[in-house]
Amino acid sequence: EPEVTQTPSHQVTQMGQEVILRCVPISNHLYFYWYRQILGQKVEFLVSFYNNEISEKSEIFDDQFSVERPDGSNFTLKIRSTKLEDSAMYFCASSDYGTSDEQYFGPGTRLTVT
Amino acid sequence: AQSVAQPEDQVNVAEGNPLTVKCTYSVSGNPYLFWYVQYPNRGLQFLLKYITGDNLVKGSYGFEAEFNKSQTSFHLKKPSALVSDSALYFCAVRDPHSGNTPLVFGKGTRLSVIA
């Protein structure tokens, strides 16, 4: 069964450093998302992406964040200058048609900012 | 704005007993509703969804959920719990009026099934 994959599984970085989180969505999916989950809290939406552009973003997704689909398979989330409060589990998701379709989530990347 | 409430942080149930994990929602119009499960150190796995039609939807691993419009609820149920069902369960809602809207999640309910 096809699945969303994410690398790395765990990333430790120092405050102020740039990080890139990588995702490979399910191959025939058209819609892509990033969510995050701070430890012990609920899953929060960051950004959605369709047709090579951002569809929607939350207030969390400020100028420090960017997304890119550099080729036909990868979908990346970049944090330009990490802060302590960026420490969280970051989930990538993809879906086929959009609203009525379920989103399939990757296993997540645990980002620890020290 | 859409929102989801999961009133219980923790649900404990004995193996073999029926289980219910509660969810209520707030959204304008008819909602799209989802349940996901998260096992330790894993991503979110889709269980089931309600889009339209029959109010009782069946999903993976024997789970089902009942959409109740008058009570704005979408409780997750299983007739006979297994120890392996122990996990974190998230209810989510989505605005049906736009093609690429995000899921809005509840805070999650930890289910513990005791042998």
CSV table of C-alpha atoms in Angstrom, one decimal, chain B residues 19-84:
chain,number,residue,atom,x,y,z
B,19,LEU,CA,-16.0,1.6,23.6
B,20,THR,CA,-17.0,5.1,22.8
B,21,VAL,CA,-14.8,8.1,22.2
B,22,LYS,CA,-16.8,11.3,22.0
B,23,CYS,CA,-16.5,14.1,19.5
B,24,THR,CA,-18.6,17.2,18.9
B,25,TYR,CA,-18.0,19.8,16.2
B,26,SER,CA,-18.9,23.3,15.2
B,27,VAL,CA,-19.0,24.2,11.6
B,28,SER,CA,-21.2,26.1,9.3
B,29,GLY,CA,-23.2,23.9,6.9
B,30,ASN,CA,-22.8,20.2,6.6
B,31,PRO,CA,-19.4,19.1,7.8
B,32,TYR,CA,-16.9,16.6,6.6
B,33,LEU,CA,-15.8,14.6,9.6
B,34,PHE,CA,-12.9,12.2,10.2
B,35,TRP,CA,-11.4,10.0,12.8
B,36,TYR,CA,-7.6,9.3,13.0
B,37,VAL,CA,-5.6,7.1,15.3
B,38,GLN,CA,-2.0,7.7,16.4
B,39,TYR,CA,0.1,4.9,17.9
B,40,PRO,CA,3.2,5.7,19.8
B,41,ASN,CA,6.0,7.2,17.7
B,42,ARG,CA,3.8,6.8,14.6
B,43,GLY,CA,1.9,9.2,12.3
B,44,LEU,CA,-1.8,9.6,12.1
B,45,GLN,CA,-3.7,6.8,10.5
B,46,PHE,CA,-7.1,7.3,8.9
B,47,LEU,CA,-9.9,5.3,10.4
B,48,LEU,CA,-13.1,6.6,8.8
B,49,LYS,CA,-15.0,9.6,7.5
B,50,TYR,CA,-18.4,11.0,7.1
B,51,ILE,CA,-19.2,13.0,4.0
B,52,THR,CA,-22.8,12.4,3.2
B,53,GLY,CA,-25.4,9.6,3.3
B,54,ASP,CA,-25.9,7.0,6.0
B,55,ASN,CA,-25.3,8.4,9.4
B,56,LEU,CA,-23.4,5.3,10.5
B,57,VAL,CA,-20.1,4.9,8.9
B,58,LYS,CA,-17.8,1.9,9.2
B,59,GLY,CA,-14.1,2.1,9.1
B,60,SER,CA,-10.9,0.2,9.7
B,61,TYR,CA,-10.2,-2.3,12.5
B,62,GLY,CA,-13.9,-2.7,13.3
B,63,PHE,CA,-14.5,0.9,14.3
B,64,GLU,CA,-17.6,2.8,13.4
B,65,ALA,CA,-18.9,6.3,14.0
B,66,GLU,CA,-22.4,7.8,14.1
B,67,PHE,CA,-23.0,11.3,12.7
B,68,ASN,CA,-25.7,13.1,14.7
B,69,LYS,CA,-26.6,16.4,13.1
B,70,SER,CA,-29.0,17.6,15.9
B,71,GLN,CA,-26.4,16.9,18.5
B,72,THR,CA,-23.5,18.0,16.3
B,73,SER,CA,-21.7,14.8,17.3
B,74,PHE,CA,-19.6,12.2,15.6
B,75,HIS,CA,-18.7,9.6,18.3
B,76,LEU,CA,-16.4,6.8,17.6
B,77,LYS,CA,-17.5,3.3,18.6
B,78,LYS,CA,-16.4,-0.3,18.6
B,79,PRO,CA,-18.5,-3.2,19.9
B,80,SER,CA,-15.7,-5.1,21.5
B,81,ALA,CA,-12.4,-3.4,22.5
B,82,LEU,CA,-9.0,-5.0,22.0
B,83,VAL,CA,-5.8,-4.3,24.0
B,84,SER,CA,-4.3,-3.3,20.6
